[in-house]
PDB file of C-alpha atoms and ligand atoms in Angstrom:
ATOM      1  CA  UNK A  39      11.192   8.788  21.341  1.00 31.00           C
ATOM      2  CA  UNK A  40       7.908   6.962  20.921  1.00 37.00           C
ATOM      3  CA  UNK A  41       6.873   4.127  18.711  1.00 39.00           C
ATOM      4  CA  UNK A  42       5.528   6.535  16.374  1.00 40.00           C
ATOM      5  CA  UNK A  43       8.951   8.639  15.805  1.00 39.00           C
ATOM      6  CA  UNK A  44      10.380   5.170  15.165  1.00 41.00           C
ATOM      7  CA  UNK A  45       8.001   4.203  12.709  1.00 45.00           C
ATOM      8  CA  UNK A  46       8.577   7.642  11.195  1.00 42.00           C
ATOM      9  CA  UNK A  47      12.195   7.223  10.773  1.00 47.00           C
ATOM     10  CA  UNK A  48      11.134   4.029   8.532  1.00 52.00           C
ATOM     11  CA  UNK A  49      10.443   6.153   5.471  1.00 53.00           C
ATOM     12  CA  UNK A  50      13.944   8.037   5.291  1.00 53.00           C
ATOM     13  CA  UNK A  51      16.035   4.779   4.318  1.00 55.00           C
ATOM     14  CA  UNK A  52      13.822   4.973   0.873  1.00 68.00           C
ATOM     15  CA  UNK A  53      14.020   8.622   0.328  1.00 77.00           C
ATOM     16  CA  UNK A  54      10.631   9.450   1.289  1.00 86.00           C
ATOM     17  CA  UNK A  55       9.589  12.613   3.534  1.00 86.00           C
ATOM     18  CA  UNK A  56      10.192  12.352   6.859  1.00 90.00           C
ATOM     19  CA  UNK A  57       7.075  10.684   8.396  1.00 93.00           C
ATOM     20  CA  UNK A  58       5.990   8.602   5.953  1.00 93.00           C
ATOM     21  CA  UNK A  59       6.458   4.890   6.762  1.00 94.00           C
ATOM     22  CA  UNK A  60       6.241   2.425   3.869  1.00 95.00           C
ATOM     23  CA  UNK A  61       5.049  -1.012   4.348  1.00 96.00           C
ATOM     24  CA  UNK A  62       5.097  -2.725   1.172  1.00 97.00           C
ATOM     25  CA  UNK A  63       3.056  -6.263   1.227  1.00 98.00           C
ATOM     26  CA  UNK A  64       2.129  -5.909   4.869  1.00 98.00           C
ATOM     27  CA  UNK A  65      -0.511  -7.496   4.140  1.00 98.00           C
ATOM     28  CA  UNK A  66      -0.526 -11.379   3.122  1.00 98.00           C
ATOM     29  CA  UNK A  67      -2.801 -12.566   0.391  1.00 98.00           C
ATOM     30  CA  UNK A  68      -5.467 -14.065   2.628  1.00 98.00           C
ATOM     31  CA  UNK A  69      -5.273 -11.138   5.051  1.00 98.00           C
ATOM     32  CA  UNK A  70      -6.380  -8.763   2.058  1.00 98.00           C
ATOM     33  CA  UNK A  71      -8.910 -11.340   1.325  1.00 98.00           C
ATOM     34  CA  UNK A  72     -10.569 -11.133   4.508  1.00 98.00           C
ATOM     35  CA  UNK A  73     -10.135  -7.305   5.072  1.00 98.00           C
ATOM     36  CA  UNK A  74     -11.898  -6.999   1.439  1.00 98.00           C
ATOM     37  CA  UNK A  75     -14.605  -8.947   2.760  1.00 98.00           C
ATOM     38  CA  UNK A  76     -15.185  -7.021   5.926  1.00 98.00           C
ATOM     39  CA  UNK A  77     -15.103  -3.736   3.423  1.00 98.00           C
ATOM     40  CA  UNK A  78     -17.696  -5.315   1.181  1.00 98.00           C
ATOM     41  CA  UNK A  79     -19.981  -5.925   4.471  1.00 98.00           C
ATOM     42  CA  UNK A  80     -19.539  -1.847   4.940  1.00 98.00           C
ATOM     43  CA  UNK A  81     -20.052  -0.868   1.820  1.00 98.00           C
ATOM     44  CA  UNK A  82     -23.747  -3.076   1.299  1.00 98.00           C
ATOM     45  CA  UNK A  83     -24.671  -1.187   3.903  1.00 98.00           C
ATOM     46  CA  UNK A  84     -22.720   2.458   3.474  1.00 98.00           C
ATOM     47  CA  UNK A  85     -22.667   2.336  -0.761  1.00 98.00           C
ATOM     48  CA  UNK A  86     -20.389   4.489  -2.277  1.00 98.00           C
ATOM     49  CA  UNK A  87     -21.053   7.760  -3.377  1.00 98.00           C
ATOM     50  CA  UNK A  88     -19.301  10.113  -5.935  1.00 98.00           C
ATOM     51  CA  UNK A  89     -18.529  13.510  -3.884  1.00 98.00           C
ATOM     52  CA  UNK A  90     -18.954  16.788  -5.864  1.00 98.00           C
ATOM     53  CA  UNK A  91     -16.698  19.755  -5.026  1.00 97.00           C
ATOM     54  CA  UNK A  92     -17.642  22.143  -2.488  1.00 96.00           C
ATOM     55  CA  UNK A  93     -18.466  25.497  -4.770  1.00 96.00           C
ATOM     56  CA  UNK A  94     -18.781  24.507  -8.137  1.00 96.00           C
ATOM     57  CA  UNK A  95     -20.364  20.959  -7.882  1.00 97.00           C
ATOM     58  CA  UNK A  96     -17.616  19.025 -10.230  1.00 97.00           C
ATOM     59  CA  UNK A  97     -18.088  15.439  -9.568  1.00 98.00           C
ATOM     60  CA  UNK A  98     -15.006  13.481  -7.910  1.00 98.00           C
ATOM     61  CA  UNK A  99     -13.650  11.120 -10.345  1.00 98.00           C
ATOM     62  CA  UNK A 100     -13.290   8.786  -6.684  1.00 98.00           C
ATOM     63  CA  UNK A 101     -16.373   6.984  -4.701  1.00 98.00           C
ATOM     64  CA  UNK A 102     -16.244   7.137  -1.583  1.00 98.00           C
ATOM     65  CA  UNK A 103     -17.728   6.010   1.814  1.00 98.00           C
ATOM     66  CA  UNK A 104     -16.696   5.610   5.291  1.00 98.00           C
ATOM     67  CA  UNK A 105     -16.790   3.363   8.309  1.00 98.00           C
ATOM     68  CA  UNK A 106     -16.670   4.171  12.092  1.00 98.00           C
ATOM     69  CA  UNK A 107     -18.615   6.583  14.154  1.00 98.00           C
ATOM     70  CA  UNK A 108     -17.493   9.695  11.798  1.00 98.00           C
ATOM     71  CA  UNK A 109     -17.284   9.645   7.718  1.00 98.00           C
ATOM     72  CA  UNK A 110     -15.718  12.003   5.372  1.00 98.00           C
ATOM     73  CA  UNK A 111     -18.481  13.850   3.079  1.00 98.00           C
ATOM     74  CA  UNK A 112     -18.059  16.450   0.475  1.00 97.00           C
ATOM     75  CA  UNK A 113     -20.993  18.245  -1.237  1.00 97.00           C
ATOM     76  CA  UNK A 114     -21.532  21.661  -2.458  1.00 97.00           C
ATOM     77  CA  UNK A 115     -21.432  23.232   1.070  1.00 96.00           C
ATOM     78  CA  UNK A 116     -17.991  22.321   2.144  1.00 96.00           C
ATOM     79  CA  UNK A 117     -16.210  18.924   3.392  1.00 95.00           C
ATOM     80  CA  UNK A 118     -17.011  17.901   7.339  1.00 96.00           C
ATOM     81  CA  UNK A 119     -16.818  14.791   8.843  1.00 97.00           C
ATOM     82  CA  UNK A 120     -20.575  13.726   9.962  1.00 98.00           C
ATOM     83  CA  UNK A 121     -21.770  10.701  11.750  1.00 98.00           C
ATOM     84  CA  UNK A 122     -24.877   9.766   8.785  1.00 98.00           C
ATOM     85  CA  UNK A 123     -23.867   8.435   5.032  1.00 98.00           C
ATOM     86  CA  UNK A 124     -25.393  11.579   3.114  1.00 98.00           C
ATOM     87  CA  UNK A 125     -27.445   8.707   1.076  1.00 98.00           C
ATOM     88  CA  UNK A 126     -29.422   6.541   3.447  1.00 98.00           C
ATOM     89  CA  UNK A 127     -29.077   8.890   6.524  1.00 98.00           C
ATOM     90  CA  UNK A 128     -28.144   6.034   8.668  1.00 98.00           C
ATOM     91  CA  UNK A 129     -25.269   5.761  10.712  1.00 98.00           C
ATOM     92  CA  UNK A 130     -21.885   4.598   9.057  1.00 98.00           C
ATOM     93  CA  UNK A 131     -21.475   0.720  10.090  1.00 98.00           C
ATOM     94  CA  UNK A 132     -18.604   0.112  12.593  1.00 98.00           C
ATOM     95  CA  UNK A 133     -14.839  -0.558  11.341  1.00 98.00           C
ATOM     96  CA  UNK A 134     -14.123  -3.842  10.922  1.00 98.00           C
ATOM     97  CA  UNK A 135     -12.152  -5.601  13.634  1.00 98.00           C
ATOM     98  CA  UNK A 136      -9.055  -6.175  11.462  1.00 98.00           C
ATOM     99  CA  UNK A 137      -8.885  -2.820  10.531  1.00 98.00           C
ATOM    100  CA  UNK A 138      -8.842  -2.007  14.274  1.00 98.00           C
ATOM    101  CA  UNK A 139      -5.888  -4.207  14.944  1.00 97.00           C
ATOM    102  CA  UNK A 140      -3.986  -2.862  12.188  1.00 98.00           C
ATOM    103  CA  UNK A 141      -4.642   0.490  13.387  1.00 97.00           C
ATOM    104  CA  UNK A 142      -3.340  -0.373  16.770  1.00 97.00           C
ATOM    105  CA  UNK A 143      -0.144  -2.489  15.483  1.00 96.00           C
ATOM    106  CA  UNK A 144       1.032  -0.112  13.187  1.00 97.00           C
ATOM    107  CA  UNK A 145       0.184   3.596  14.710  1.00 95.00           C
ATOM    108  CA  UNK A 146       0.582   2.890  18.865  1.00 93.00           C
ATOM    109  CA  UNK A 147      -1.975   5.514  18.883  1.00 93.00           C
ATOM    110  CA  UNK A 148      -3.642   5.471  22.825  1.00 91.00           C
ATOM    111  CA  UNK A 149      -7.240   5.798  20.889  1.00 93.00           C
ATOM    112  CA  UNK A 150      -9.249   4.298  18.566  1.00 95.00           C
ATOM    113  CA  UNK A 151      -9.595   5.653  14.688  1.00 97.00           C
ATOM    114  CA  UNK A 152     -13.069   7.527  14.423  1.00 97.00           C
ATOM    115  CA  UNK A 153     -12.983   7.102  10.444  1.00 98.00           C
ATOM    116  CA  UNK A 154     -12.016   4.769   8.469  1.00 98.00           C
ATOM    117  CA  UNK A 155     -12.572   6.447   4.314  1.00 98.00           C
ATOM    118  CA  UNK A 156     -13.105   3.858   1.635  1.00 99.00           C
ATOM    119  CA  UNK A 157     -12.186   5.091  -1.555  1.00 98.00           C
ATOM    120  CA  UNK A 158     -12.596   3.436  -4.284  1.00 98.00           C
ATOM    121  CA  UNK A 159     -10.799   4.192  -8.367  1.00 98.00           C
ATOM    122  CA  UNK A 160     -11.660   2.808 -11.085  1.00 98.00           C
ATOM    123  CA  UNK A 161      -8.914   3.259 -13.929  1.00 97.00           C
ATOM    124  CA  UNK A 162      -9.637   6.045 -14.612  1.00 98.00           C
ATOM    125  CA  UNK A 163      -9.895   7.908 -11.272  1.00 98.00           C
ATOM    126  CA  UNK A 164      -7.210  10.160  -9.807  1.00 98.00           C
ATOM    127  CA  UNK A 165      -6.798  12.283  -6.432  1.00 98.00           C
ATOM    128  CA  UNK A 166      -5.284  15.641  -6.917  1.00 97.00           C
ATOM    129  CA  UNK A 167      -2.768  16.947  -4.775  1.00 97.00           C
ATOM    130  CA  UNK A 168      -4.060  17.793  -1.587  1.00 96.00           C
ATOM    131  CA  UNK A 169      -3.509  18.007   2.484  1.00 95.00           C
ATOM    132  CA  UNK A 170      -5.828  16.292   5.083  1.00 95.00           C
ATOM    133  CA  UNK A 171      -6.674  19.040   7.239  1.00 91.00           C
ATOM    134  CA  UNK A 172     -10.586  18.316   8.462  1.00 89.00           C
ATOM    135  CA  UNK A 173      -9.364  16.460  11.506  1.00 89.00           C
ATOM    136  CA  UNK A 174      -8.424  18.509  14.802  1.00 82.00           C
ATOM    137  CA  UNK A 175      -6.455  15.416  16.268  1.00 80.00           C
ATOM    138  CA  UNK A 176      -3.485  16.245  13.311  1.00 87.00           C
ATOM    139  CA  UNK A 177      -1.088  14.715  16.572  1.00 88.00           C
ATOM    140  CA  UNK A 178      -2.707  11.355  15.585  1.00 93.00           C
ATOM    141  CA  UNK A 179      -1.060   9.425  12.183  1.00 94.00           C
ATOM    142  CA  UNK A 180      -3.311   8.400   9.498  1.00 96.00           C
ATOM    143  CA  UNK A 181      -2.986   4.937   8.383  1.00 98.00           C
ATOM    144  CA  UNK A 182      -3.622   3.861   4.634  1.00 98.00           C
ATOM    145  CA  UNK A 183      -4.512   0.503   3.044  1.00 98.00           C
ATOM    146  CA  UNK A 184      -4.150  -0.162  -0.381  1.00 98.00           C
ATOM    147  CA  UNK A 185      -6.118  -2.983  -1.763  1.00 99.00           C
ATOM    148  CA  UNK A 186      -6.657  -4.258  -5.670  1.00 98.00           C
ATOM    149  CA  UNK A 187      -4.913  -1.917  -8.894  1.00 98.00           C
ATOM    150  CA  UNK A 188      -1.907  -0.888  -8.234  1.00 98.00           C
ATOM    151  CA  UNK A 189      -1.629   3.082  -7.746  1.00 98.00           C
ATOM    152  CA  UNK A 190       1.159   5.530  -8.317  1.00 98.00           C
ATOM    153  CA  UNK A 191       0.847   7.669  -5.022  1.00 97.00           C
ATOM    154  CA  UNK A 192       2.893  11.239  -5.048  1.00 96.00           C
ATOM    155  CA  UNK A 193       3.837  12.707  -1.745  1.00 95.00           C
ATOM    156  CA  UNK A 194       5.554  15.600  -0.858  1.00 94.00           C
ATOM    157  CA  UNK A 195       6.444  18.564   1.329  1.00 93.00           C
ATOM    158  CA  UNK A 196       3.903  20.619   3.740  1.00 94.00           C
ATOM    159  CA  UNK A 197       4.031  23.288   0.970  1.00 95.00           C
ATOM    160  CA  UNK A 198       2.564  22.649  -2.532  1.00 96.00           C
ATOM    161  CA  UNK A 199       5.918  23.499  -4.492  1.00 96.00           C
ATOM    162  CA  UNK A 200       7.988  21.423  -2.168  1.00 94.00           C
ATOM    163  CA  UNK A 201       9.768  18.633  -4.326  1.00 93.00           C
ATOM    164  CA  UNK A 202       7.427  15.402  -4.141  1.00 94.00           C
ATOM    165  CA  UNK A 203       8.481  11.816  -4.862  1.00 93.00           C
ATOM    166  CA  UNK A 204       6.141   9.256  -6.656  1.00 94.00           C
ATOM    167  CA  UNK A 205       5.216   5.063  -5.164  1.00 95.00           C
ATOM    168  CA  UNK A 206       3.486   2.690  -6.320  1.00 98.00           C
ATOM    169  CA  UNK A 207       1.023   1.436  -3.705  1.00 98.00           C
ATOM    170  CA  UNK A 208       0.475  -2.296  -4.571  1.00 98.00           C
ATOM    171  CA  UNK A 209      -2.464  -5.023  -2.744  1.00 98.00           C
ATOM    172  CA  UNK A 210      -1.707  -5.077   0.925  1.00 98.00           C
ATOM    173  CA  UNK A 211       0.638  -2.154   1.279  1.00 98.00           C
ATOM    174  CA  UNK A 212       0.227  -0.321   4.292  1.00 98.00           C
ATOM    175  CA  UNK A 213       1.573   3.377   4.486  1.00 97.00           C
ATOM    176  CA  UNK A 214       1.462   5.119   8.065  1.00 96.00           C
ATOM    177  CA  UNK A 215       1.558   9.408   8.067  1.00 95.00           C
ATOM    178  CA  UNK A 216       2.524  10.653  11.393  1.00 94.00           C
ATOM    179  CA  UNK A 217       4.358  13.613  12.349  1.00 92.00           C
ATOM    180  CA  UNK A 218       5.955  15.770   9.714  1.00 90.00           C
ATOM    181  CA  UNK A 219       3.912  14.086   6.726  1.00 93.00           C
ATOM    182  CA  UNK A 220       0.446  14.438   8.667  1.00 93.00           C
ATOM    183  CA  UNK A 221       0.181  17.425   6.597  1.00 94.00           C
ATOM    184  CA  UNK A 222       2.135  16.356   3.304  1.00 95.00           C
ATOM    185  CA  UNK A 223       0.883  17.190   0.034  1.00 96.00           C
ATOM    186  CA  UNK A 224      -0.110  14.062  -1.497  1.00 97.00           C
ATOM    187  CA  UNK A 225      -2.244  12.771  -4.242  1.00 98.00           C
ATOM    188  CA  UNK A 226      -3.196   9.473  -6.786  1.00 98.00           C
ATOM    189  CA  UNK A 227      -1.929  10.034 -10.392  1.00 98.00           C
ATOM    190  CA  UNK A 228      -2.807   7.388 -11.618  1.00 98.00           C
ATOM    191  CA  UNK A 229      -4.404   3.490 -10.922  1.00 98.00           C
ATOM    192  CA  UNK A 230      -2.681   0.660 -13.372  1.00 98.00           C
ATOM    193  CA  UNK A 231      -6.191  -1.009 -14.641  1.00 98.00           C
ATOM    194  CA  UNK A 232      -5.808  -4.959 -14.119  1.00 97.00           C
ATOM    195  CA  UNK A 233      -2.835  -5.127 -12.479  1.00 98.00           C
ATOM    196  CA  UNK A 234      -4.736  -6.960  -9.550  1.00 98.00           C
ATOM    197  CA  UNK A 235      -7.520  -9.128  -9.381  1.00 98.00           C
ATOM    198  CA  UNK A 236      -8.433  -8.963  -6.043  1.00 98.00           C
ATOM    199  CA  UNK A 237     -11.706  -6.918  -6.525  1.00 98.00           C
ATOM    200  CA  UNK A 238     -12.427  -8.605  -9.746  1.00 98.00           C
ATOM    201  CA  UNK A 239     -14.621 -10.759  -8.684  1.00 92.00           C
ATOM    202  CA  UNK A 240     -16.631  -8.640  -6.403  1.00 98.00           C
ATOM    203  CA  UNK A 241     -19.598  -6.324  -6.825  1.00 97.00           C
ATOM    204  CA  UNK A 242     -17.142  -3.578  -7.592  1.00 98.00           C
ATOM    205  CA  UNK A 243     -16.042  -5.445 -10.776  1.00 98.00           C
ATOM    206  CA  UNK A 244     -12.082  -4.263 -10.391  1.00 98.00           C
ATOM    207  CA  UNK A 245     -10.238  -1.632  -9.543  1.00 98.00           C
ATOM    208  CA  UNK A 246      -8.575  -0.237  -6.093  1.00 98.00           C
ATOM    209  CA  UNK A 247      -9.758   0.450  -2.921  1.00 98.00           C
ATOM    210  CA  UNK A 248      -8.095   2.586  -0.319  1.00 98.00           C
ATOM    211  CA  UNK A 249      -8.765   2.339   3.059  1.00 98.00           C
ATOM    212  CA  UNK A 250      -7.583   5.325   5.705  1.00 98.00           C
ATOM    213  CA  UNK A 251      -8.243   5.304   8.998  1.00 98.00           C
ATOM    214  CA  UNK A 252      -8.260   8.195  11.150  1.00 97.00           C
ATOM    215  CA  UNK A 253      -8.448   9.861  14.550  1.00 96.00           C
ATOM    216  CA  UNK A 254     -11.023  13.296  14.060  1.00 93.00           C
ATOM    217  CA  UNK A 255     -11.331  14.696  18.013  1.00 90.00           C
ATOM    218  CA  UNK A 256      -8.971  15.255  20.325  1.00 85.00           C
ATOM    219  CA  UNK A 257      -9.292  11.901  22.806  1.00 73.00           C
ATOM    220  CA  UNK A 258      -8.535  14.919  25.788  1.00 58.00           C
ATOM    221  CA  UNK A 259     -11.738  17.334  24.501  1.00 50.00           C
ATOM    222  CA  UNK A 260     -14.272  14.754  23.288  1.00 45.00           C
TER     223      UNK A 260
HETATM  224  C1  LIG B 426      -0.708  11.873   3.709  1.00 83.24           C
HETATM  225  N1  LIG B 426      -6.275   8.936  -0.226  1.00 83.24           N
HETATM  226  O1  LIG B 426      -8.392   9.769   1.252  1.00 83.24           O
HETATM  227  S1  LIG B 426      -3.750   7.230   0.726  1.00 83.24           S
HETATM  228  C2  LIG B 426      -7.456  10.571   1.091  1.00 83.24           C
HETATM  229  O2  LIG B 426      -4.944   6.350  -2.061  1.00 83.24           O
HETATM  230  C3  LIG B 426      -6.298  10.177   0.246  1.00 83.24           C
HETATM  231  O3  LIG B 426      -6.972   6.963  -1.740  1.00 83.24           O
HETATM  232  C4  LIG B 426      -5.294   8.473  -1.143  1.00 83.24           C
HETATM  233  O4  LIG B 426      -5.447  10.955   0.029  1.00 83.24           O
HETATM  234  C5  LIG B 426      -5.768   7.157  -1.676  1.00 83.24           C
HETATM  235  O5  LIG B 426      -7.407  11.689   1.604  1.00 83.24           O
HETATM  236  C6  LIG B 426      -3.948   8.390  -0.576  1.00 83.24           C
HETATM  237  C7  LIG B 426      -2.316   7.846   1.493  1.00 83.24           C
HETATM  238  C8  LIG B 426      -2.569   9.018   2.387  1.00 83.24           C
HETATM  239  C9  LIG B 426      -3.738   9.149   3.078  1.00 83.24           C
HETATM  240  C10 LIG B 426      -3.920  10.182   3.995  1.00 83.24           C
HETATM  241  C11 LIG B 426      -2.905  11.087   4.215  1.00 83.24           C
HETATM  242  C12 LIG B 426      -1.576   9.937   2.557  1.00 83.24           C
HETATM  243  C13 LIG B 426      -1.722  10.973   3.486  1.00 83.24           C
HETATM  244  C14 LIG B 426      -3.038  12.094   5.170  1.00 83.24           C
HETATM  245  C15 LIG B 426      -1.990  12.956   5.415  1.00 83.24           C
HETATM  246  C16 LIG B 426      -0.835  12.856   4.673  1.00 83.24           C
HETATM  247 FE1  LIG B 427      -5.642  12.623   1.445  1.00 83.24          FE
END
């Protein structure tokens, strides 16, 4: 029994899938002040970008960019993880040091996250249902920030017909997927415009951002 099967066990007590560890308000006010303001730093230099499908080119409703040494892209050849924003062809600027220690005080992980996604919705945005597969370290949790609008989040089972269950990821919850829920079905129905004003005031003008951090290679084979 590590820290990470503990954490795990968190999530039962609620009725979520096994796995999936809840932390509502985890983060203080000012602590989601000053993680916003290391994201803004990322994202002047890494801007968002709206992702188009691989295939057929249909434009995510989500923007989206990345910190660490890896980012998540999408475009019409597939989805990778690659180590330039697909815009300025520069490298992704480093996670932010709190991000770092949250990754470490919530996942017990023995190495660093590689990527750390920023997506951001606007009220209208949604995520459809979908697994995280594009990492080979699937051992390693992913750890998820919420910050600004309220979102109803929908996780469920490893299949797509298994029953799912529906939270509302508020400013400063954390939510940590290890184990069983690494490869969960889960998705963003919807984002409750205004219910936060954390980002009003910021070049983004509203809305929710949520952070993920992740571990890509396997610490033993990179
Ligand atoms: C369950 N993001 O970036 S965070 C994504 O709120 C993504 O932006 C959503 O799904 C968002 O891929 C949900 C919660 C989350 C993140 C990663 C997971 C749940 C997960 C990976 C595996 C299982
Ligand atoms: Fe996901």
């Amino acid at each position: 029994m590590n820290e990470n099967n503990m954490l795990c066990d968190l999530g039962a007590p609620r009725g979520l899938p096994a796995g999936v560890a809840w932390h509502p308000g985890h983060l203080a006010p000012a602590r989601q002040a000053a993680v916003l303001a290391e994201v803004l730093r990322c994202l002047a230099e890494a801007p968002l970008v709206r992702p188009v499908m691989p295939g057929d080119g249909k434009p995510f409703s989500v923007r989206m960019s990345s910190c660490g040494p890896l980012g998540w892209v999408s475009d019409r050849s597939g989805y990778r993880y690659q180590e330039r924003h697909p815009g300025t062809g520069r490298p992704w600027p480093a996670i932010p040091p709190l991000l770092l220690t949250l990754w470490d005080t919530l996942t017990g992980y023995p190495a660093p996250p590689e990527a750390c996604l920023i997506n951001h919705y606007d009220a209208a945005a949604r995520m459809g249902l979908h697994q995280d597969r594009d990492e080979a370290a699937l051992d390693a949790p992913v750890l998820s920030i919420s910050l600004g609008d309220t979102a109803v989040f929908r996780v469920g089972g490893t299949a797509r017909r298994d029953p799912t269950r529906s939270i509302r990821l508020a400013s400063g919850d954390a939510v940590l997927l290890a184990g069983p829920a690494r490869l969960a079905f889960h998705g963003i129905d919807r984002v409750l415009g205004g219910s936060s004003r954390l980002l009003a005031g910021t070049p983004l003008g509203g809305g929710r951002l949520n952070l993920t951090l992740r571990r890509v290679s396997l610490p033993y084979v990179k």
